[in-house]
Coordinates of C-alpha atoms and ligand atoms in Angstrom, one line a residue:
V1 CA -11.8 28.0 2.1
F2 CA -15.4 28.0 4.1
V3 CA -15.0 26.3 7.3
L4 CA -17.3 26.2 10.1
D5 CA -17.2 27.8 13.2
G6 CA -15.0 26.2 16.0
T7 CA -12.8 25.0 13.3
T8 CA -9.0 25.0 13.9
V9 CA -6.7 27.0 12.2
V10 CA -4.6 23.9 11.3
E11 CA -7.5 22.1 10.0
A12 CA -8.2 25.1 7.8
A13 CA -5.2 25.4 6.6
G14 CA -5.1 21.8 5.7
Q15 CA -8.2 22.3 3.9
A16 CA -6.6 25.0 2.2
G17 CA -3.6 22.8 0.8
I18 CA -1.2 24.1 3.6
I19 CA 0.2 21.9 6.3
L20 CA 1.5 23.2 9.3
N21 CA 4.3 21.9 11.3
Q22 CA 3.2 20.3 14.9
P23 CA 5.7 19.2 16.7
C24 CA 3.9 18.9 20.1
G25 CA 1.2 17.1 18.3
G26 CA -1.5 20.6 18.7
G27 CA -0.9 20.5 22.2
G28 CA -0.3 24.2 22.6
T29 CA 3.2 24.0 24.0
C30 CA 5.9 24.1 21.4
G31 CA 5.0 27.6 19.6
K32 CA 5.8 26.4 16.4
C33 CA 2.6 26.3 14.5
R34 CA 2.4 30.0 14.9
V35 CA 0.8 32.3 12.4
E36 CA 0.2 36.1 12.3
V37 CA -3.8 36.7 12.1
L38 CA -4.4 40.0 10.0
E39 CA -8.2 40.4 10.6
G40 CA -10.7 38.6 13.0
A41 CA -7.8 37.5 15.7
P42 CA -9.7 36.2 19.0
E43 CA -8.8 36.8 22.7
P44 CA -5.7 34.9 23.2
V45 CA -6.3 31.6 25.1
A46 CA -4.0 30.9 28.2
S47 CA -2.0 28.3 26.4
E48 CA -1.1 31.0 23.9
Q49 CA -0.3 33.7 26.4
A50 CA 2.0 31.0 28.2
V51 CA 3.9 30.7 24.6
L52 CA 3.8 34.2 22.9
S53 CA 4.5 37.2 24.3
P54 CA 2.7 40.0 24.9
A55 CA 4.5 41.8 22.2
E56 CA 3.4 39.0 19.7
L57 CA -0.2 38.8 20.8
A58 CA -0.6 42.5 20.4
D59 CA 0.9 42.0 17.0
G60 CA -2.0 39.3 16.0
W61 CA 0.3 36.3 16.2
R62 CA -1.7 33.0 17.6
L63 CA -1.0 29.4 17.5
A64 CA -3.1 27.7 14.7
C65 CA -3.5 24.5 17.1
Q66 CA -4.9 26.5 19.5
M67 CA -7.0 29.2 17.4
T68 CA -10.3 28.6 16.4
I69 CA -12.0 30.5 13.7
R70 CA -15.4 32.5 14.3
G71 CA -16.2 34.3 11.4
H72 CA -14.5 35.9 8.7
T73 CA -10.7 35.7 9.2
V74 CA -7.4 36.8 7.2
I75 CA -4.4 34.8 8.3
T76 CA -0.8 34.6 7.0
V77 CA 1.2 31.5 7.0
P78 CA 5.1 32.4 7.7
P79 CA 7.3 30.0 6.1
Q80 CA 8.7 28.1 9.3
A81 CA 5.4 26.9 10.1
R82 CA 5.2 25.3 6.8
F83 CA 6.0 21.7 6.9
F84 CA 8.3 20.9 3.9
E85 CA 9.5 17.8 2.9
Q86 CA 12.8 17.1 4.3
K87 CA 16.4 15.6 3.2
I88 CA 15.9 11.9 3.7
L89 CA 19.1 9.4 3.7
V90 CA 18.1 6.4 1.9
K91 CA 21.5 4.8 1.7
G92 CA 23.6 3.0 4.4
R93 CA 26.2 0.4 5.1
E94 CA 26.2 -3.0 3.8
R95 CA 28.1 -6.0 4.8
A96 CA 28.5 -8.8 2.0
Y97 CA 25.6 -11.3 2.8
S98 CA 24.1 -14.4 0.5
L99 CA 21.5 -14.2 -1.8
D100 CA 18.8 -16.8 -0.5
P101 CA 15.3 -15.4 0.3
S102 CA 12.6 -17.1 2.0
L103 CA 10.5 -15.9 -1.3
R104 CA 11.1 -18.3 -3.8
K105 CA 9.0 -19.2 -6.9
V106 CA 9.0 -22.5 -8.9
C107 CA 7.8 -22.9 -12.4
V108 CA 6.4 -26.9 -12.9
S109 CA 4.1 -28.8 -15.3
V110 CA 1.7 -30.3 -13.1
P111 CA 1.3 -34.2 -15.0
E112 CA -2.5 -34.7 -15.4
G113 CA -3.9 -37.1 -12.9
S114 CA -5.4 -40.5 -14.7
T115 CA -6.4 -44.1 -13.1
D116 CA -2.9 -44.9 -13.6
D117 CA -1.7 -42.3 -11.5
P118 CA -4.3 -41.8 -8.8
R119 CA -2.2 -39.3 -6.8
S120 CA -4.0 -35.7 -5.7
D121 CA -3.7 -32.7 -7.5
M122 CA -1.5 -31.3 -4.3
D123 CA 0.8 -34.8 -4.5
R124 CA 1.6 -34.3 -7.6
V125 CA 2.4 -30.8 -7.3
R126 CA 4.6 -31.5 -4.3
D127 CA 6.3 -34.0 -6.3
A128 CA 7.0 -31.5 -9.1
I129 CA 8.1 -28.9 -7.3
A130 CA 10.2 -31.9 -5.5
A131 CA 10.7 -29.7 -2.1
D132 CA 12.7 -31.1 0.7
E133 CA 10.4 -29.9 2.8
Y134 CA 6.4 -30.6 3.5
L135 CA 4.6 -27.6 1.7
R136 CA 2.0 -26.3 3.9
V137 CA -1.3 -24.8 1.7
D138 CA -4.1 -22.6 2.6
L139 CA -7.9 -23.6 2.0
E140 CA -8.2 -20.9 -0.6
L141 CA -5.4 -21.9 -2.5
L142 CA -6.6 -25.6 -3.1
R143 CA -10.2 -24.0 -4.0
A144 CA -8.1 -22.5 -6.5
L145 CA -5.8 -24.9 -7.7
P146 CA -7.9 -27.4 -10.0
G147 CA -9.3 -24.2 -12.1
M148 CA -5.9 -22.8 -12.4
L149 CA -4.2 -25.9 -13.6
R150 CA -6.7 -26.6 -16.1
R151 CA -6.5 -22.7 -17.4
S152 CA -3.2 -23.4 -17.8
D153 CA -2.3 -26.6 -19.5
N154 CA -1.0 -27.6 -16.4
R155 CA 2.1 -25.1 -16.2
V156 CA 2.0 -23.0 -13.7
T157 CA 4.4 -21.1 -11.5
F158 CA 4.1 -21.3 -7.7
I159 CA 4.7 -18.6 -5.1
L160 CA 6.6 -20.2 -1.8
E161 CA 7.4 -18.5 1.5
G162 CA 9.5 -20.8 3.4
D163 CA 7.7 -24.0 3.6
E164 CA 4.3 -22.2 2.7
I165 CA 2.8 -22.3 -0.8
Q166 CA 1.5 -18.9 -1.1
N167 CA -0.1 -18.5 -4.1
V168 CA -0.3 -20.0 -8.1
E169 CA -0.1 -18.1 -11.1
S170 CA -0.3 -19.1 -14.5
G171 CA 2.3 -20.3 -17.0
D172 CA 6.0 -19.3 -16.0
T173 CA 6.5 -15.8 -14.2
T174 CA 9.9 -16.5 -12.6
D175 CA 11.5 -13.7 -14.1
S176 CA 9.4 -11.4 -11.7
V177 CA 10.7 -11.7 -8.2
W178 CA 9.8 -8.6 -6.1
G179 CA 9.9 -7.7 -2.7
V180 CA 9.9 -4.5 -0.7
A181 CA 12.0 -3.2 2.6
F182 CA 11.0 -0.6 4.8
D183 CA 12.4 1.5 7.6
I184 CA 9.5 3.2 9.5
G185 CA 11.1 5.8 11.5
T186 CA 9.6 8.3 13.9
T187 CA 9.8 10.9 11.6
T188 CA 10.9 9.4 8.0
L189 CA 9.8 6.6 6.3
V190 CA 12.1 4.9 3.9
G191 CA 11.0 2.1 1.2
S192 CA 13.5 -0.1 -1.2
L193 CA 12.3 -2.4 -3.9
M194 CA 14.8 -5.5 -4.6
D195 CA 14.6 -7.9 -7.4
L196 CA 14.9 -10.9 -5.7
R197 CA 16.5 -12.8 -8.5
T198 CA 19.9 -10.4 -8.6
G199 CA 19.6 -9.0 -4.6
Q200 CA 19.8 -6.0 -6.6
T201 CA 18.0 -2.6 -5.5
A202 CA 15.7 -1.6 -7.8
A203 CA 14.6 1.8 -6.4
V204 CA 14.2 4.0 -3.3
A205 CA 11.8 6.4 -2.0
G206 CA 11.7 8.0 1.3
R207 CA 8.8 10.2 2.8
T208 CA 8.1 12.2 5.9
N209 CA 5.9 9.9 8.2
P210 CA 2.6 11.8 8.0
Q211 CA 2.3 11.2 12.0
T212 CA 4.5 13.9 12.5
H213 CA 1.2 16.0 12.2
F214 CA 0.4 14.4 16.0
G215 CA 3.5 14.8 17.6
D216 CA 7.1 15.1 16.9
D217 CA 8.5 12.1 19.4
V218 CA 6.8 8.5 20.2
V219 CA 5.8 9.8 23.4
T220 CA 3.4 12.5 21.9
R221 CA 2.1 9.7 19.4
I222 CA 1.5 7.6 22.2
S223 CA -0.4 10.2 24.4
Y224 CA -2.4 11.4 21.2
I225 CA -3.4 7.4 20.5
E226 CA -4.3 7.1 24.6
S227 CA -6.5 10.4 24.6
H228 CA -8.4 9.9 21.1
D229 CA -11.3 7.3 20.0
G230 CA -10.1 5.6 17.1
G231 CA -6.4 7.4 17.7
L232 CA -4.7 4.1 17.0
A233 CA -6.3 4.0 13.7
R234 CA -6.0 7.3 12.8
L235 CA -2.5 7.3 12.8
R236 CA -2.2 3.7 11.3
A237 CA -4.0 5.1 8.4
R238 CA -1.6 8.2 7.9
L239 CA 1.5 5.8 7.9
L240 CA -0.2 3.2 5.6
G241 CA -0.9 5.8 2.9
A242 CA 2.3 6.9 3.1
M243 CA 3.9 3.7 3.0
N244 CA 1.5 2.5 0.3
A245 CA 2.2 5.7 -1.6
I246 CA 5.8 4.7 -1.0
I247 CA 5.2 1.5 -3.0
A248 CA 3.4 2.7 -5.8
E249 CA 6.1 5.0 -6.6
L250 CA 8.9 2.0 -6.1
C251 CA 6.5 0.3 -8.6
E252 CA 6.0 2.8 -11.3
S253 CA 10.0 3.7 -11.2
A254 CA 11.0 -0.1 -12.2
G255 CA 8.0 -0.3 -14.4
I256 CA 5.9 -3.3 -12.1
E257 CA 2.7 -3.8 -10.9
C258 CA 2.6 -3.5 -7.0
E259 CA 0.9 -7.0 -7.0
S260 CA 4.1 -8.8 -8.5
V261 CA 5.8 -7.5 -5.0
Y262 CA 5.3 -10.8 -2.9
A263 CA 7.3 -10.3 -0.1
A264 CA 8.0 -7.4 2.1
T265 CA 9.8 -7.2 5.6
A266 CA 9.9 -3.6 7.9
V267 CA 11.9 -2.4 10.6
G268 CA 11.4 0.4 13.2
N269 CA 11.2 1.4 16.9
T270 CA 8.8 -0.3 19.0
T271 CA 6.0 2.3 19.0
M272 CA 6.0 2.6 15.3
S273 CA 6.1 -1.4 14.7
H274 CA 3.3 -1.8 17.1
I275 CA 1.1 1.3 15.3
F276 CA 1.7 -0.7 12.0
L277 CA 1.0 -3.8 13.2
G278 CA -2.3 -2.0 14.8
I279 CA -1.3 -2.8 18.1
D280 CA -2.2 -0.7 21.0
P281 CA 1.2 1.1 22.2
T282 CA 0.1 2.8 25.5
S283 CA 2.0 0.3 27.5
I284 CA 4.9 1.6 26.2
G285 CA 4.3 5.3 27.4
H286 CA 4.2 4.8 30.6
A287 CA 6.8 2.9 33.3
P288 CA 7.5 0.2 33.1
Y289 CA 7.4 1.1 29.3
L290 CA 6.3 -2.7 28.5
A291 CA 5.9 -3.7 24.7
V292 CA 3.2 -5.7 23.9
F293 CA 5.7 -8.2 22.1
R294 CA 9.5 -8.8 21.2
E295 CA 9.5 -11.3 18.5
A296 CA 9.5 -11.0 14.7
V297 CA 5.9 -10.8 13.3
D298 CA 4.8 -12.8 10.1
C299 CA 1.5 -12.3 8.5
R300 CA -0.1 -11.5 4.8
A301 CA -0.2 -8.4 3.4
R302 CA -3.9 -8.3 2.8
T303 CA -4.4 -8.3 6.8
L304 CA -2.5 -5.1 7.4
D305 CA -3.7 -3.7 3.8
V306 CA -0.3 -3.2 2.3
A307 CA -0.6 -2.7 -1.2
I308 CA 1.3 -5.0 -2.6
N309 CA -0.1 -8.8 -3.5
P310 CA -2.7 -9.4 -0.6
D311 CA -1.1 -13.1 -0.1
A312 CA 2.4 -11.9 0.2
N313 CA 4.1 -12.5 3.3
L314 CA 5.2 -9.3 5.6
H315 CA 7.8 -9.8 8.1
V316 CA 8.4 -7.6 10.8
L317 CA 11.9 -8.0 12.3
P318 CA 11.9 -8.5 16.4
N319 CA 12.2 -5.8 18.9
I320 CA 14.5 -5.5 21.7
A321 CA 12.5 -3.5 24.4
G322 CA 10.4 -1.0 24.7
F323 CA 12.4 1.7 23.6
V324 CA 14.6 -0.2 21.5
G325 CA 13.2 -1.5 18.5
S326 CA 13.7 -3.6 15.0
D327 CA 15.2 -0.3 13.6
T328 CA 18.0 -0.7 15.9
I329 CA 18.4 -4.7 15.2
G330 CA 18.7 -3.7 11.6
V331 CA 21.4 -1.5 12.7
V332 CA 23.4 -4.3 14.3
L333 CA 22.3 -7.0 11.0
A334 CA 24.3 -4.1 8.8
S335 CA 27.3 -3.5 10.3
G336 CA 27.9 -6.8 11.4
M337 CA 29.0 -6.0 14.3
A338 CA 27.5 -9.4 15.9
H339 CA 30.0 -11.3 14.5
D340 CA 33.0 -8.9 14.8
D341 CA 35.7 -9.4 17.6
R342 CA 36.4 -5.7 17.5
V343 CA 34.2 -3.8 20.5
Q344 CA 32.0 -1.2 18.5
L345 CA 29.4 1.5 19.6
A346 CA 26.7 2.3 17.2
I347 CA 24.7 5.3 18.0
D348 CA 21.6 6.1 15.7
I349 CA 21.1 10.1 16.5
G350 CA 17.3 10.4 16.2
T351 CA 14.6 11.7 18.0
N352 CA 15.6 8.7 20.5
G353 CA 19.3 7.9 20.6
E354 CA 19.8 4.4 20.4
V355 CA 23.1 3.2 21.6
V356 CA 24.9 -0.7 21.1
I357 CA 27.8 -1.7 22.6
G358 CA 29.5 -5.0 21.8
N359 CA 31.3 -7.6 19.9
R360 CA 30.8 -11.9 19.1
D361 CA 30.5 -12.4 22.7
R362 CA 28.4 -9.8 24.0
M363 CA 26.4 -6.7 23.3
L364 CA 24.2 -4.5 25.3
A365 CA 21.7 -1.8 24.3
C366 CA 19.9 1.0 25.8
S367 CA 17.7 3.8 24.7
C368 CA 18.4 7.8 25.3
A369 CA 15.6 10.2 25.7
A370 CA 17.5 12.9 23.3
G371 CA 14.3 14.3 22.6
P372 CA 14.0 16.1 19.4
A373 CA 16.3 19.2 19.7
L374 CA 18.9 18.1 17.4
E375 CA 16.3 17.3 15.0
G376 CA 15.5 21.4 15.3
A377 CA 12.2 20.9 17.6
R378 CA 11.9 22.7 20.7
I379 CA 14.4 25.1 19.4
Q380 CA 13.1 28.7 18.9
F381 CA 14.2 28.5 15.5
G382 CA 14.8 24.8 14.7
M383 CA 13.5 23.3 11.8
R384 CA 13.7 20.1 9.9
A385 CA 16.5 19.2 7.4
S386 CA 14.4 21.2 4.7
E387 CA 14.2 23.8 2.2
G388 CA 15.3 26.8 3.6
A389 CA 17.1 25.6 6.8
I390 CA 20.9 26.3 7.9
S391 CA 22.5 22.7 7.6
K392 CA 26.2 24.5 8.1
V393 CA 27.4 27.0 10.3
V394 CA 31.2 28.3 9.7
F395 CA 32.3 31.1 12.6
N396 CA 34.7 32.8 10.5
D397 CA 35.3 36.7 11.1
T398 CA 31.8 36.8 10.6
I399 CA 29.3 33.8 10.9
E400 CA 28.6 32.0 7.5
T401 CA 26.1 29.9 6.8
S402 CA 24.7 27.5 4.0
V403 CA 21.1 26.8 3.3
I404 CA 19.3 23.8 2.0
G405 CA 17.7 24.6 -1.6
G406 CA 20.0 27.8 -1.0
G407 CA 18.6 31.6 -0.6
A408 CA 17.7 33.1 2.1
P409 CA 17.1 31.0 5.4
T410 CA 13.6 30.6 7.7
G411 CA 15.7 28.1 10.5
I412 CA 17.8 25.9 11.8
C413 CA 18.4 22.3 11.3
G414 CA 20.5 19.6 13.4
S415 CA 23.3 19.6 11.4
G416 CA 24.2 23.3 11.5
L417 CA 22.9 23.3 15.3
I418 CA 25.9 21.2 16.2
D419 CA 28.3 23.4 14.1
A420 CA 26.8 26.5 15.6
V421 CA 27.2 25.0 19.5
A422 CA 30.8 23.8 18.5
Q423 CA 32.0 27.1 17.8
A424 CA 29.9 28.9 19.8
L425 CA 32.0 27.0 22.6
D426 CA 34.9 27.2 20.8
C427 CA 35.5 31.1 20.3
G428 CA 33.9 31.4 24.3
L429 CA 30.5 32.7 23.2
V430 CA 29.1 30.1 25.7
D431 CA 30.9 28.8 28.4
P432 CA 31.5 24.8 29.3
T433 CA 28.3 25.2 31.4
G434 CA 26.2 26.3 28.7
R435 CA 26.1 30.0 29.5
I436 CA 26.1 32.4 26.8
V437 CA 28.5 35.0 28.2
A438 CA 28.3 38.9 28.5
P439 CA 29.7 40.9 26.0
D440 CA 32.5 42.0 28.1
E441 CA 33.9 38.7 28.2
V442 CA 34.7 38.1 24.7
P443 CA 36.6 39.9 22.4
E444 CA 35.6 43.0 20.4
A445 CA 35.4 41.5 17.1
R446 CA 32.9 39.1 18.3
R447 CA 30.4 40.7 20.5
E448 CA 27.8 41.9 17.6
S449 CA 26.8 38.0 17.6
L450 CA 25.5 38.6 21.2
V451 CA 22.0 39.8 21.1
E452 CA 18.6 39.7 23.0
H453 CA 15.6 38.0 22.2
D454 CA 12.5 37.8 23.8
G455 CA 14.7 39.0 27.2
Q456 CA 16.7 36.3 27.0
P457 CA 20.6 35.9 26.2
A458 CA 21.2 34.8 22.5
I459 CA 23.6 34.4 19.4
C460 CA 22.7 36.0 16.1
L461 CA 23.3 33.4 13.7
V462 CA 21.7 35.5 10.5
P463 CA 20.6 39.3 11.1
A464 CA 16.8 39.8 9.9
E465 CA 17.4 41.6 7.1
R466 CA 18.9 38.4 5.3
T467 CA 16.4 35.9 6.1
R468 CA 13.5 34.6 4.5
M469 CA 10.9 36.2 7.1
G470 CA 12.6 39.1 7.7
Q471 CA 13.1 38.2 11.6
A472 CA 16.8 37.3 12.9
I473 CA 18.1 33.4 13.2
V474 CA 19.5 33.1 16.7
L475 CA 19.7 30.6 18.8
T476 CA 18.7 31.8 22.7
Q477 CA 19.9 30.7 26.1
K478 CA 16.9 28.4 26.2
D479 CA 18.3 26.7 23.0
F480 CA 21.6 25.8 24.3
R481 CA 19.8 24.1 27.2
E482 CA 18.0 21.7 25.1
V483 CA 21.0 21.0 23.2
Q484 CA 22.4 20.1 26.5
L485 CA 19.8 18.1 27.7
A486 CA 19.8 15.9 24.2
T487 CA 23.4 15.9 24.3
A488 CA 23.9 14.9 27.6
A489 CA 21.1 12.0 27.5
I490 CA 23.3 10.3 24.7
R491 CA 26.5 10.9 26.2
A492 CA 25.3 9.6 29.9
G493 CA 24.0 6.6 27.8
V494 CA 27.8 5.8 26.2
Q495 CA 29.2 6.0 29.0
V496 CA 27.1 4.0 31.0
L497 CA 27.0 1.0 28.1
M498 CA 31.1 1.4 28.3
S499 CA 31.2 1.5 31.6
E500 CA 28.8 -2.1 31.6
F501 CA 30.8 -3.2 29.2
G502 CA 34.3 -2.8 30.9
V503 CA 35.9 -0.9 28.0
G504 CA 37.1 2.9 27.9
L505 CA 37.9 5.0 25.3
D506 CA 41.0 3.4 23.9
E507 CA 39.6 0.1 23.5
L508 CA 36.5 1.5 21.1
E509 CA 37.6 0.3 18.0
A510 CA 35.0 1.6 16.0
V511 CA 32.2 4.3 16.8
L512 CA 29.4 3.7 13.9
V513 CA 27.1 6.7 13.8
A514 CA 23.7 5.1 12.3
G515 CA 20.6 7.2 11.0
G516 CA 19.9 9.7 8.6
F517 CA 20.9 12.5 10.7
G518 CA 23.8 11.2 11.7
N519 CA 25.3 11.5 8.4
F520 CA 25.1 15.1 7.8
I521 CA 26.9 16.0 10.8
R522 CA 30.6 16.9 10.9
R523 CA 33.0 14.8 13.2
S524 CA 34.6 16.9 15.1
H525 CA 31.9 19.4 15.7
A526 CA 30.2 16.6 17.1
Q527 CA 32.7 15.6 19.3
R528 CA 33.4 19.4 20.2
M529 CA 29.9 19.2 22.2
G530 CA 30.3 15.8 23.5
L531 CA 27.7 14.4 21.5
L532 CA 30.1 12.0 20.1
P533 CA 32.4 10.0 22.2
G534 CA 36.5 11.1 22.0
V535 CA 38.1 8.8 19.9
P536 CA 40.8 9.7 17.3
H537 CA 38.3 10.9 13.9
E538 CA 39.6 7.9 11.6
R539 CA 37.8 5.4 14.5
I540 CA 34.2 7.2 13.4
E541 CA 32.4 6.0 11.0
Y542 CA 29.0 7.1 9.1
I543 CA 27.3 3.8 8.2
G544 CA 24.3 5.8 6.9
N545 CA 20.6 4.4 7.0
A546 CA 21.6 1.0 8.2
A547 CA 18.2 0.3 9.4
A548 CA 16.8 0.2 6.2
T549 CA 20.0 -1.8 5.4
G550 CA 18.7 -4.3 7.8
A551 CA 15.5 -4.3 6.2
R552 CA 17.0 -4.9 2.7
M553 CA 19.4 -7.3 4.3
A554 CA 15.8 -9.9 6.0
L555 CA 14.5 -9.4 2.5
A556 CA 17.1 -11.0 0.6
C557 CA 18.6 -13.5 2.7
R558 CA 16.5 -16.5 5.3
S559 CA 19.9 -16.5 7.2
C560 CA 19.6 -12.7 8.0
R561 CA 16.5 -13.0 9.4
A562 CA 17.5 -15.7 11.7
E563 CA 20.2 -13.7 12.6
A564 CA 17.8 -10.7 13.7
E565 CA 16.1 -13.3 15.9
D566 CA 19.6 -13.9 17.5
I567 CA 20.6 -10.7 17.8
S568 CA 16.9 -9.9 19.5
R569 CA 17.9 -12.5 22.4
R570 CA 21.3 -12.1 22.7
I571 CA 21.4 -8.2 23.5
E572 CA 21.2 -7.6 26.7
Y573 CA 18.8 -3.9 27.4
I574 CA 19.7 -1.6 30.0
E575 CA 17.2 0.4 31.4
L576 CA 18.7 3.8 32.3
A577 CA 15.6 5.4 33.7
T578 CA 16.4 2.9 37.0
R579 CA 20.3 3.4 37.2
A580 CA 21.8 5.6 40.0
D581 CA 25.1 5.9 37.5
F582 CA 23.0 7.3 34.5
Q583 CA 22.0 10.0 36.7
M584 CA 25.6 11.0 38.1
H585 CA 27.1 10.7 34.1
Y586 CA 23.8 12.7 32.7
M587 CA 24.9 15.4 35.6
D588 CA 28.5 15.5 34.7
A589 CA 27.3 15.3 30.6
M590 CA 25.3 18.4 31.5
E591 CA 28.9 20.4 31.0
F592 CA 29.8 20.7 27.8
P593 CA 33.6 19.1 27.1
S594 CA 36.4 21.7 27.8
G595 CA 37.6 21.6 24.0
D596 CA 40.6 19.9 24.9
H597 CA 40.4 17.1 22.5
Ligands
FES1 S1 2.1 24.8 19.7 FE1 0.7 24.1 18.3 S2 1.4 22.6 17.6 FE2 2.8 22.9 19.2

């Protein structure tokens, strides 16, 4: 490709159709965008010197986000720097609810006006619809109504959203009532197309949130918005592009026009909801981490450029706090825990870990800044759960791995990481403090797994000759520290909520594990490293992408929408940052459990 002098390698690669991983948002700190410069390598800049070893720099390795191109350059992009679509979980637990969508279609024949019947057009429409409530109508529709009645021989279908007439269509179109529900995650987007006559989900599609190019976590994205003119619009445009592509895919697979979709709902963490609505989220990024709004928001699709019918109503579910969003409301809604007598704990393990505890009488929620380590970021060979990622690790006589898509691996994703850490603890390669032990501290058969990587102790999972890039995949001492930090944050958050609620492990009747990532992890391994509480296995239940399920429920059921508002008001938010007991639990949780459960 031809690029102007001073173009970054990330941009040049983009022009060549190669999208690079940028977990730190191009900040030059994560090292995940490293590429090999075969010709034309410039002098390394300070950030490259901080992240790459002298040997790597001498071999021509540079950071694609930092290096700018000055003349003819030849670069190889290794597989682990490439961004691939990841495995996205689209299903989740769904409790029974009644089908009663806020969107309705009513076909009526409106009688002609005459001297004997001098009612206005709208009075005749209201009487024909025979609605209980007074129906509101906007000016544009009023302007279009007489022409539409004339052209349709007075037989028309009204599209009603709550007590408002949204639109009018010629003839009887009541056989087509569609809505779309979105879960806007930091990492993944999931859209579901629902037939609102039956409550059936007609199609589900997921994509990676393209904002990941601007950073893996919400804090990095907020700082991008703060430091770049037009940053909010850019991030929003990326998100919207992917959402509209999902809508097009859903409608195509159901064989309908996007214009036929007249309702949409969305859940997301608080930052994602702000960005989607075009509301500046920067106040969430700094203490005291305040959101601009908490309540549900309703608007027309055209206001947000969502590619469904422009007059469709779009309902964004309410938030709880700056770091606990409507996706958590979705989890609570789908799990039914707000109606249950039993005390249940719901954990949504993602870049940010959200935890809710409670029953029908009381509910508490907190957010644990776990960071993206458990999803593979900030781990030397960590990657998303996409093709080439080790998703499962088994310590037999040798270490065996299974790889997404088969073939040789390029890195390890969260579920593989949890397997590896739990078993490294079990066989004594790592002690409870998270230290990789010295070779003479383990039986001889295990010693060959202990290696050195960049001057630090490491555990070799796959030797160089069996990987895609010809470099051994290892877990370094620093990786174990990252996992410890992430696990400790969630574990300490769970402990604070349990003590605030006044229950011990015995009284915890169910542990619900939500989130796309959560479904792929093994309970015993997650418990071994302290990520999930030590309750009997049968009390741990995976509830899948419950946030997306909650969004579908709010689309298909008016009372679920009302319940979401109620949950948002009822949940007590616990701010961990200011609590001394969190700090204490966090320090304790830095040590891995001793392995007696
Ligand atoms: S170092 Fe380049 S994206 Fe993180």
